Protein backbone atom coordinates (compact mmCIF):
# COMPACT_ATOMS: atom_id res chain seq x y z
CA UNK A 1 0.00 0.00 0.00
CA UNK A 2 2.87 2.39 0.86
CA UNK A 3 4.58 1.75 -2.49
CA UNK A 4 1.30 2.28 -4.32
CA UNK A 5 0.68 5.62 -2.61
CA UNK A 6 4.21 6.84 -3.30
CA UNK A 7 4.02 5.76 -6.91
CA UNK A 8 0.66 7.48 -7.36
CA UNK A 9 2.02 10.68 -5.81
CA UNK A 10 5.08 10.64 -8.05
CA UNK A 11 2.95 10.04 -11.14
CA UNK A 12 0.60 12.86 -10.21
CA UNK A 13 3.52 15.23 -9.62
CA UNK A 14 5.08 14.27 -12.93
CA UNK A 15 1.82 15.00 -14.74
CA UNK A 16 1.56 18.46 -13.18
CA UNK A 17 5.16 19.52 -13.75
CA UNK A 18 6.23 20.43 -17.25
CA UNK A 19 9.73 21.27 -18.32
CA UNK A 20 10.41 24.79 -19.61
CA UNK A 21 10.91 25.45 -23.30
CA UNK A 22 13.09 22.63 -24.61
CA UNK A 23 14.92 24.58 -27.26
CA UNK A 24 18.49 23.96 -26.11
CA UNK A 25 20.79 21.05 -25.42
CA UNK A 26 21.17 21.94 -21.72
CA UNK A 27 17.40 22.34 -21.27
CA UNK A 28 16.78 18.85 -22.66
CA UNK A 29 19.42 17.34 -20.37
CA UNK A 30 17.97 19.09 -17.32
CA UNK A 31 14.48 17.89 -18.20
CA UNK A 32 15.64 14.31 -18.73
CA UNK A 33 17.24 14.30 -15.27
CA UNK A 34 13.85 15.26 -13.83
CA UNK A 35 11.34 13.36 -15.92
CA UNK A 36 13.09 10.14 -17.00
CA UNK A 37 11.16 7.06 -15.74
CA UNK A 38 14.27 5.48 -14.20
CA UNK A 39 15.00 8.63 -12.20
CA UNK A 40 11.36 8.91 -11.12
CA UNK A 41 11.51 5.29 -9.99
CA UNK A 42 14.70 5.90 -8.02
CA UNK A 43 13.17 8.97 -6.34
CA UNK A 44 10.13 6.92 -5.31
CA UNK A 45 12.44 4.29 -3.81
CA UNK A 46 14.13 6.99 -1.70
CA UNK A 47 10.77 8.28 -0.46
CA UNK A 48 9.64 4.79 0.45
CA UNK A 49 12.83 3.80 2.30
CA UNK A 50 12.87 7.18 4.07
CA UNK A 51 9.40 6.53 5.47
CA UNK A 52 10.40 3.01 6.42
CA UNK A 53 13.37 4.44 8.33
CA UNK A 54 11.05 6.76 10.25
CA UNK A 55 8.82 3.82 11.12
CA UNK A 56 11.84 1.78 12.26
CA UNK A 57 12.83 4.54 14.72
CA UNK A 58 9.42 4.61 16.37
CA UNK A 59 8.91 2.98 19.77
CA UNK A 60 5.79 0.78 19.90
CA UNK A 61 2.88 2.54 21.62
CA UNK A 62 1.39 0.93 24.75
CA UNK A 63 -1.89 -0.90 24.39
CA UNK A 64 -4.81 -0.68 26.81
CA UNK A 65 -6.66 -3.95 27.32
CA UNK A 66 -9.98 -4.13 29.17
CA UNK A 67 -11.99 -7.11 30.34
CA UNK A 68 -15.49 -7.10 31.88
CA UNK A 69 -17.38 -9.92 33.61
CA UNK A 70 -21.09 -9.84 34.37
CA UNK A 71 -23.08 -12.29 36.54
CA UNK A 72 -25.92 -12.88 38.96
CA UNK A 73 -25.68 -13.90 42.66
CA UNK A 74 -28.17 -14.34 45.46
CA UNK A 75 -27.40 -10.79 46.48
CA UNK A 76 -28.19 -9.48 43.01
CA UNK A 77 -26.36 -8.82 39.76
CA UNK A 78 -22.61 -8.14 39.83
CA UNK A 79 -19.97 -7.08 37.40
CA UNK A 80 -16.22 -6.86 37.47
CA UNK A 81 -13.87 -4.98 35.18
CA UNK A 82 -10.14 -5.41 34.62
CA UNK A 83 -7.88 -2.89 32.92
CA UNK A 84 -4.36 -3.83 31.82
CA UNK A 85 -1.67 -1.56 30.31
CA UNK A 86 0.48 -3.55 27.90
CA UNK A 87 3.81 -2.20 26.72
CA UNK A 88 6.39 -3.86 24.48
CA UNK A 89 10.01 -3.65 25.59
CA UNK A 90 12.50 -4.56 22.86
CA UNK A 91 15.59 -6.30 24.17
CA UNK A 92 18.86 -7.42 22.68
CA UNK A 93 19.33 -4.30 20.57
CA UNK A 94 16.43 -5.18 18.27
CA UNK A 95 15.39 -1.57 17.72
CA UNK A 96 18.97 -0.45 17.06
CA UNK A 97 19.45 -3.25 14.54
CA UNK A 98 16.16 -2.36 12.86
CA UNK A 99 17.16 1.30 12.60
CA UNK A 100 20.61 0.44 11.22
CA UNK A 101 19.03 -1.81 8.61
CA UNK A 102 16.61 0.93 7.56
CA UNK A 103 19.45 3.47 7.38
CA UNK A 104 21.49 1.12 5.19
CA UNK A 105 18.54 0.59 2.85
CA UNK A 106 18.05 4.37 2.60
CA UNK A 107 21.72 4.91 1.72
CA UNK A 108 21.44 2.14 -0.85
CA UNK A 109 18.39 3.82 -2.39
CA UNK A 110 20.25 7.15 -2.55
CA UNK A 111 23.22 5.48 -4.20
CA UNK A 112 20.86 3.84 -6.69
CA UNK A 113 19.37 7.26 -7.47
CA UNK A 114 22.80 8.75 -8.16
CA UNK A 115 23.69 5.80 -10.37
CA UNK A 116 20.41 6.17 -12.30
CA UNK A 117 21.08 9.88 -12.86
CA UNK A 118 24.62 9.19 -14.08
CA UNK A 119 23.47 6.44 -16.45
CA UNK A 120 20.59 8.50 -17.83
CA UNK A 121 22.78 11.58 -18.27
CA UNK A 122 25.52 9.69 -20.10
CA UNK A 123 23.07 7.80 -22.29
CA UNK A 124 21.24 11.00 -23.24
CA UNK A 125 24.45 12.87 -24.04
CA UNK A 126 25.69 10.06 -26.25
CA UNK A 127 22.35 9.76 -28.04
CA UNK A 128 22.16 13.48 -28.77
CA UNK A 129 25.73 13.46 -30.08
CA UNK A 130 24.90 10.44 -32.20
CA UNK A 131 21.85 12.26 -33.60
CA UNK A 132 24.07 15.17 -34.62
CA UNK A 133 26.49 12.74 -36.29
CA UNK A 134 23.62 11.08 -38.15
CA UNK A 135 22.54 14.45 -39.53
CA UNK A 136 26.06 15.04 -40.84
CA UNK A 137 26.25 11.55 -42.32
CA UNK A 138 22.83 11.98 -43.95
CA UNK A 139 24.02 15.19 -45.61
CA UNK A 140 27.05 13.42 -47.07
CA UNK A 141 24.97 10.46 -48.21
CA UNK A 142 22.40 12.73 -49.88
CA UNK A 143 25.16 14.59 -51.71
CA UNK A 144 26.57 11.27 -52.91
CA UNK A 145 23.13 10.06 -54.06
CA UNK A 146 22.66 13.27 -56.01
CA UNK A 147 26.05 12.74 -57.71
CA UNK A 148 25.16 9.12 -58.49
CA UNK A 149 21.82 10.19 -59.95
CA UNK A 150 23.53 12.73 -62.19
CA UNK A 151 26.05 10.15 -63.39
CA UNK A 152 23.32 7.61 -64.16
CA UNK A 153 21.35 10.20 -66.13
CA UNK A 154 24.45 10.85 -68.23
CA UNK A 155 24.87 7.14 -68.91
CA UNK A 156 21.20 6.74 -69.86
CA UNK A 157 21.29 9.75 -72.16
CA UNK A 158 23.84 8.09 -74.41
CA UNK A 159 22.49 5.99 -77.26
CA UNK A 160 25.10 3.29 -76.77
CA UNK A 161 27.62 2.44 -74.09
CA UNK A 162 30.96 0.77 -74.51
CA UNK A 163 32.03 -2.19 -72.33
CA UNK A 164 33.94 0.04 -69.89
CA UNK A 165 31.03 2.47 -69.66
CA UNK A 166 28.62 -0.38 -68.91
CA UNK A 167 30.87 -1.56 -66.08
CA UNK A 168 31.09 1.99 -64.74
CA UNK A 169 27.31 2.38 -64.92
CA UNK A 170 26.78 -0.89 -63.03
CA UNK A 171 29.24 0.17 -60.33
CA UNK A 172 27.41 3.49 -59.90
CA UNK A 173 24.06 1.69 -59.67
CA UNK A 174 25.42 -0.66 -56.99
CA UNK A 175 26.93 2.22 -55.07
CA UNK A 176 23.66 4.16 -55.29
CA UNK A 177 21.66 1.18 -54.00
CA UNK A 178 24.15 0.71 -51.14
CA UNK A 179 23.86 4.36 -50.13
CA UNK A 180 20.06 4.13 -50.20
CA UNK A 181 20.26 1.27 -47.72
CA UNK A 182 22.59 3.28 -45.48
CA UNK A 183 20.24 6.27 -45.69
CA UNK A 184 17.28 4.13 -44.64
CA UNK A 185 19.23 2.60 -41.73
CA UNK A 186 20.36 6.01 -40.48
CA UNK A 187 16.81 7.33 -40.76
CA UNK A 188 15.51 4.46 -38.62
CA UNK A 189 18.26 5.01 -36.04
CA UNK A 190 17.54 8.74 -35.87
CA UNK A 191 13.81 8.07 -35.40
CA UNK A 192 14.52 5.65 -32.54
CA UNK A 193 16.76 8.21 -30.80
CA UNK A 194 14.20 11.02 -31.20
CA UNK A 195 11.45 8.78 -29.84
CA UNK A 196 13.53 7.76 -26.82
CA UNK A 197 14.34 11.39 -25.99
CA UNK A 198 10.69 12.41 -26.24
CA UNK A 199 9.67 9.54 -23.98
CA UNK A 200 12.32 10.61 -21.45
CA UNK A 201 11.03 14.20 -21.28
CA UNK A 202 7.39 13.21 -21.83
CA UNK A 203 7.01 15.92 -24.48
CA UNK A 204 7.21 16.37 -28.23
CA UNK A 205 10.31 18.20 -29.47
CA UNK A 206 10.82 20.40 -32.50
CA UNK A 207 13.27 18.39 -34.61
CA UNK A 208 13.32 21.02 -37.35
CA UNK A 209 15.62 22.99 -35.06
CA UNK A 210 16.91 20.14 -32.86
CA UNK A 211 18.54 20.93 -29.49
CA UNK A 212 21.79 19.16 -30.34
CA UNK A 213 25.26 19.64 -28.80
CA UNK A 214 28.20 21.11 -30.64
CA UNK A 215 30.70 18.71 -32.15
CA UNK A 216 33.37 17.52 -29.74
CA UNK A 217 36.77 17.81 -31.34
CA UNK A 218 38.51 15.68 -28.75
CA UNK A 219 36.59 13.08 -26.76
CA UNK A 220 37.86 12.30 -23.24
PDB file of N, CA and C in Angstrom, residues 105-160:
ATOM      1  N   UNK A 105      19.406   0.676   4.032  1.00  0.00           N
ATOM      2  CA  UNK A 105      18.541   0.595   2.854  1.00  0.00           C
ATOM      3  C   UNK A 105      18.306   1.985   2.252  1.00  0.00           C
ATOM      4  N   UNK A 106      18.220   3.011   3.097  1.00  0.00           N
ATOM      5  CA  UNK A 106      18.046   4.368   2.601  1.00  0.00           C
ATOM      6  C   UNK A 106      19.296   4.825   1.844  1.00  0.00           C
ATOM      7  N   UNK A 107      20.476   4.543   2.407  1.00  0.00           N
ATOM      8  CA  UNK A 107      21.716   4.912   1.717  1.00  0.00           C
ATOM      9  C   UNK A 107      21.849   4.167   0.394  1.00  0.00           C
ATOM     10  N   UNK A 108      21.400   2.922   0.385  1.00  0.00           N
ATOM     11  CA  UNK A 108      21.437   2.144  -0.853  1.00  0.00           C
ATOM     12  C   UNK A 108      20.510   2.746  -1.900  1.00  0.00           C
ATOM     13  N   UNK A 109      19.336   3.196  -1.463  1.00  0.00           N
ATOM     14  CA  UNK A 109      18.395   3.821  -2.387  1.00  0.00           C
ATOM     15  C   UNK A 109      18.960   5.128  -2.941  1.00  0.00           C
ATOM     16  N   UNK A 110      19.635   5.902  -2.089  1.00  0.00           N
ATOM     17  CA  UNK A 110      20.253   7.153  -2.545  1.00  0.00           C
ATOM     18  C   UNK A 110      21.367   6.874  -3.551  1.00  0.00           C
ATOM     19  N   UNK A 111      22.159   5.843  -3.269  1.00  0.00           N
ATOM     20  CA  UNK A 111      23.220   5.478  -4.205  1.00  0.00           C
ATOM     21  C   UNK A 111      22.638   5.026  -5.542  1.00  0.00           C
ATOM     22  N   UNK A 112      21.529   4.283  -5.462  1.00  0.00           N
ATOM     23  CA  UNK A 112      20.856   3.845  -6.688  1.00  0.00           C
ATOM     24  C   UNK A 112      20.335   5.026  -7.490  1.00  0.00           C
ATOM     25  N   UNK A 113      19.859   6.067  -6.795  1.00  0.00           N
ATOM     26  CA  UNK A 113      19.370   7.260  -7.474  1.00  0.00           C
ATOM     27  C   UNK A 113      20.505   7.985  -8.192  1.00  0.00           C
ATOM     28  N   UNK A 114      21.648   8.101  -7.532  1.00  0.00           N
ATOM     29  CA  UNK A 114      22.797   8.749  -8.162  1.00  0.00           C
ATOM     30  C   UNK A 114      23.277   7.953  -9.376  1.00  0.00           C
ATOM     31  N   UNK A 115      23.269   6.633  -9.249  1.00  0.00           N
ATOM     32  CA  UNK A 115      23.685   5.802 -10.373  1.00  0.00           C
ATOM     33  C   UNK A 115      22.710   5.956 -11.547  1.00  0.00           C
ATOM     34  N   UNK A 116      21.415   6.007 -11.244  1.00  0.00           N
ATOM     35  CA  UNK A 116      20.410   6.174 -12.296  1.00  0.00           C
ATOM     36  C   UNK A 116      20.601   7.510 -13.008  1.00  0.00           C
ATOM     37  N   UNK A 117      20.866   8.571 -12.250  1.00  0.00           N
ATOM     38  CA  UNK A 117      21.077   9.882 -12.857  1.00  0.00           C
ATOM     39  C   UNK A 117      22.313   9.880 -13.759  1.00  0.00           C
ATOM     40  N   UNK A 118      23.384   9.243 -13.281  1.00  0.00           N
ATOM     41  CA  UNK A 118      24.617   9.188 -14.080  1.00  0.00           C
ATOM     42  C   UNK A 118      24.395   8.409 -15.365  1.00  0.00           C
ATOM     43  N   UNK A 119      23.717   7.272 -15.263  1.00  0.00           N
ATOM     44  CA  UNK A 119      23.465   6.445 -16.448  1.00  0.00           C
ATOM     45  C   UNK A 119      22.579   7.165 -17.453  1.00  0.00           C
ATOM     46  N   UNK A 120      21.515   7.794 -16.956  1.00  0.00           N
ATOM     47  CA  UNK A 120      20.588   8.499 -17.832  1.00  0.00           C
ATOM     48  C   UNK A 120      21.279   9.684 -18.499  1.00  0.00           C
ATOM     49  N   UNK A 121      22.066  10.417 -17.729  1.00  0.00           N
ATOM     50  CA  UNK A 121      22.777  11.578 -18.270  1.00  0.00           C
ATOM     51  C   UNK A 121      23.735  11.157 -19.384  1.00  0.00           C
ATOM     52  N   UNK A 122      24.546  10.145 -19.106  1.00  0.00           N
ATOM     53  CA  UNK A 122      25.525   9.692 -20.097  1.00  0.00           C
ATOM     54  C   UNK A 122      24.833   9.163 -21.351  1.00  0.00           C
ATOM     55  N   UNK A 123      23.790   8.365 -21.156  1.00  0.00           N
ATOM     56  CA  UNK A 123      23.074   7.800 -22.290  1.00  0.00           C
ATOM     57  C   UNK A 123      22.442   8.893 -23.152  1.00  0.00           C
ATOM     58  N   UNK A 124      21.875   9.916 -22.503  1.00  0.00           N
ATOM     59  CA  UNK A 124      21.238  11.004 -23.244  1.00  0.00           C
ATOM     60  C   UNK A 124      22.267  11.826 -24.008  1.00  0.00           C
ATOM     61  N   UNK A 125      23.391  12.114 -23.367  1.00  0.00           N
ATOM     62  CA  UNK A 125      24.455  12.873 -24.035  1.00  0.00           C
ATOM     63  C   UNK A 125      24.950  12.127 -25.274  1.00  0.00           C
ATOM     64  N   UNK A 126      25.201  10.850 -25.117  1.00  0.00           N
ATOM     65  CA  UNK A 126      25.690  10.064 -26.249  1.00  0.00           C
ATOM     66  C   UNK A 126      24.662   9.991 -27.370  1.00  0.00           C
ATOM     67  N   UNK A 127      23.405   9.854 -27.019  1.00  0.00           N
ATOM     68  CA  UNK A 127      22.353   9.763 -28.042  1.00  0.00           C
ATOM     69  C   UNK A 127      22.198  11.077 -28.804  1.00  0.00           C
ATOM     70  N   UNK A 128      22.276  12.200 -28.103  1.00  0.00           N
ATOM     71  CA  UNK A 128      22.164  13.484 -28.775  1.00  0.00           C
ATOM     72  C   UNK A 128      23.366  13.753 -29.678  1.00  0.00           C
ATOM     73  N   UNK A 129      24.550  13.344 -29.229  1.00  0.00           N
ATOM     74  CA  UNK A 129      25.734  13.461 -30.076  1.00  0.00           C
ATOM     75  C   UNK A 129      25.603  12.546 -31.297  1.00  0.00           C
ATOM     76  N   UNK A 130      25.089  11.366 -31.079  1.00  0.00           N
ATOM     77  CA  UNK A 130      24.898  10.440 -32.201  1.00  0.00           C
ATOM     78  C   UNK A 130      23.892  11.007 -33.201  1.00  0.00           C
ATOM     79  N   UNK A 131      22.846  11.664 -32.710  1.00  0.00           N
ATOM     80  CA  UNK A 131      21.854  12.257 -33.600  1.00  0.00           C
ATOM     81  C   UNK A 131      22.490  13.359 -34.454  1.00  0.00           C
ATOM     82  N   UNK A 132      23.363  14.143 -33.857  1.00  0.00           N
ATOM     83  CA  UNK A 132      24.069  15.171 -34.622  1.00  0.00           C
ATOM     84  C   UNK A 132      24.959  14.528 -35.691  1.00  0.00           C
ATOM     85  N   UNK A 133      25.647  13.439 -35.323  1.00  0.00           N
ATOM     86  CA  UNK A 133      26.491  12.738 -36.286  1.00  0.00           C
ATOM     87  C   UNK A 133      25.664  12.166 -37.439  1.00  0.00           C
ATOM     88  N   UNK A 134      24.487  11.646 -37.114  1.00  0.00           N
ATOM     89  CA  UNK A 134      23.621  11.085 -38.150  1.00  0.00           C
ATOM     90  C   UNK A 134      23.224  12.167 -39.150  1.00  0.00           C
ATOM     91  N   UNK A 135      22.907  13.354 -38.635  1.00  0.00           N
ATOM     92  CA  UNK A 135      22.542  14.446 -39.534  1.00  0.00           C
ATOM     93  C   UNK A 135      23.687  14.763 -40.492  1.00  0.00           C
ATOM     94  N   UNK A 136      24.910  14.772 -39.987  1.00  0.00           N
ATOM     95  CA  UNK A 136      26.061  15.041 -40.837  1.00  0.00           C
ATOM     96  C   UNK A 136      26.250  13.922 -41.867  1.00  0.00           C
ATOM     97  N   UNK A 137      26.096  12.681 -41.407  1.00  0.00           N
ATOM     98  CA  UNK A 137      26.247  11.546 -42.320  1.00  0.00           C
ATOM     99  C   UNK A 137      25.156  11.558 -43.390  1.00  0.00           C
ATOM    100  N   UNK A 138      23.929  11.927 -42.992  1.00  0.00           N
ATOM    101  CA  UNK A 138      22.827  11.978 -43.954  1.00  0.00           C
ATOM    102  C   UNK A 138      23.086  13.039 -45.025  1.00  0.00           C
ATOM    103  N   UNK A 139      23.695  14.147 -44.638  1.00  0.00           N
ATOM    104  CA  UNK A 139      24.024  15.192 -45.607  1.00  0.00           C
ATOM    105  C   UNK A 139      25.021  14.674 -46.636  1.00  0.00           C
ATOM    106  N   UNK A 140      26.041  13.971 -46.168  1.00  0.00           N
ATOM    107  CA  UNK A 140      27.049  13.419 -47.075  1.00  0.00           C
ATOM    108  C   UNK A 140      26.438  12.368 -47.990  1.00  0.00           C
ATOM    109  N   UNK A 141      25.600  11.512 -47.415  1.00  0.00           N
ATOM    110  CA  UNK A 141      24.967  10.457 -48.214  1.00  0.00           C
ATOM    111  C   UNK A 141      24.060  11.064 -49.287  1.00  0.00           C
ATOM    112  N   UNK A 142      23.297  12.098 -48.916  1.00  0.00           N
ATOM    113  CA  UNK A 142      22.401  12.725 -49.884  1.00  0.00           C
ATOM    114  C   UNK A 142      23.188  13.380 -51.013  1.00  0.00           C
ATOM    115  N   UNK A 143      24.306  13.997 -50.669  1.00  0.00           N
ATOM    116  CA  UNK A 143      25.159  14.590 -51.706  1.00  0.00           C
ATOM    117  C   UNK A 143      25.692  13.511 -52.646  1.00  0.00           C
ATOM    118  N   UNK A 144      26.072  12.372 -52.097  1.00  0.00           N
ATOM    119  CA  UNK A 144      26.573  11.265 -52.914  1.00  0.00           C
ATOM    120  C   UNK A 144      25.466  10.716 -53.813  1.00  0.00           C
ATOM    121  N   UNK A 145      24.254  10.567 -53.262  1.00  0.00           N
ATOM    122  CA  UNK A 145      23.133  10.061 -54.064  1.00  0.00           C
ATOM    123  C   UNK A 145      22.799  11.010 -55.218  1.00  0.00           C
ATOM    124  N   UNK A 146      22.907  12.295 -54.933  1.00  0.00           N
ATOM    125  CA  UNK A 146      22.665  13.269 -56.005  1.00  0.00           C
ATOM    126  C   UNK A 146      23.709  13.125 -57.115  1.00  0.00           C
ATOM    127  N   UNK A 147      24.972  12.927 -56.718  1.00  0.00           N
ATOM    128  CA  UNK A 147      26.046  12.737 -57.707  1.00  0.00           C
ATOM    129  C   UNK A 147      25.836  11.447 -58.495  1.00  0.00           C
ATOM    130  N   UNK A 148      25.429  10.383 -57.796  1.00  0.00           N
ATOM    131  CA  UNK A 148      25.158   9.117 -58.486  1.00  0.00           C
ATOM    132  C   UNK A 148      24.023   9.276 -59.494  1.00  0.00           C
ATOM    133  N   UNK A 149      22.976   9.988 -59.070  1.00  0.00           N
ATOM    134  CA  UNK A 149      21.823  10.190 -59.950  1.00  0.00           C
ATOM    135  C   UNK A 149      22.219  10.953 -61.211  1.00  0.00           C
ATOM    136  N   UNK A 150      23.057  11.956 -61.037  1.00  0.00           N
ATOM    137  CA  UNK A 150      23.529  12.730 -62.194  1.00  0.00           C
ATOM    138  C   UNK A 150      24.345  11.854 -63.135  1.00  0.00           C
ATOM    139  N   UNK A 151      25.217  11.028 -62.567  1.00  0.00           N
ATOM    140  CA  UNK A 151      26.048  10.148 -63.387  1.00  0.00           C
ATOM    141  C   UNK A 151      25.190   9.141 -64.155  1.00  0.00           C
ATOM    142  N   UNK A 152      24.187   8.587 -63.490  1.00  0.00           N
ATOM    143  CA  UNK A 152      23.318   7.608 -64.159  1.00  0.00           C
ATOM    144  C   UNK A 152      22.507   8.266 -65.282  1.00  0.00           C
ATOM    145  N   UNK A 153      22.074   9.497 -65.071  1.00  0.00           N
ATOM    146  CA  UNK A 153      21.352  10.198 -66.133  1.00  0.00           C
ATOM    147  C   UNK A 153      22.236  10.385 -67.354  1.00  0.00           C
ATOM    148  N   UNK A 154      23.515  10.682 -67.121  1.00  0.00           N
ATOM    149  CA  UNK A 154      24.449  10.853 -68.233  1.00  0.00           C
ATOM    150  C   UNK A 154      24.630   9.541 -68.999  1.00  0.00           C
ATOM    151  N   UNK A 155      24.727   8.440 -68.243  1.00  0.00           N
ATOM    152  CA  UNK A 155      24.870   7.139 -68.907  1.00  0.00           C
ATOM    153  C   UNK A 155      23.638   6.825 -69.751  1.00  0.00           C
ATOM    154  N   UNK A 156      22.452   7.095 -69.168  1.00  0.00           N
ATOM    155  CA  UNK A 156      21.205   6.744 -69.857  1.00  0.00           C
ATOM    156  C   UNK A 156      20.924   7.648 -71.068  1.00  0.00           C
ATOM    157  N   UNK A 157      21.530   8.826 -71.046  1.00  0.00           N
ATOM    158  CA  UNK A 157      21.291   9.748 -72.163  1.00  0.00           C
ATOM    159  C   UNK A 157      22.076   9.368 -73.420  1.00  0.00           C
ATOM    160  N   UNK A 158      23.032   8.499 -73.263  1.00  0.00           N
ATOM    161  CA  UNK A 158      23.843   8.093 -74.414  1.00  0.00           C
ATOM    162  C   UNK A 158      23.134   6.964 -75.172  1.00  0.00           C
ATOM    163  N   UNK A 159      23.174   7.029 -76.479  1.00  0.00           N
ATOM    164  CA  UNK A 159      22.488   5.987 -77.265  1.00  0.00           C
ATOM    165  C   UNK A 159      23.115   4.607 -77.098  1.00  0.00           C
ATOM    166  N   UNK A 160      24.427   4.580 -76.896  1.00  0.00           N
ATOM    167  CA  UNK A 160      25.100   3.287 -76.766  1.00  0.00           C
ATOM    168  C   UNK A 160      26.308   3.440 -75.857  1.00  0.00           C
TER     169      UNK A 160
END
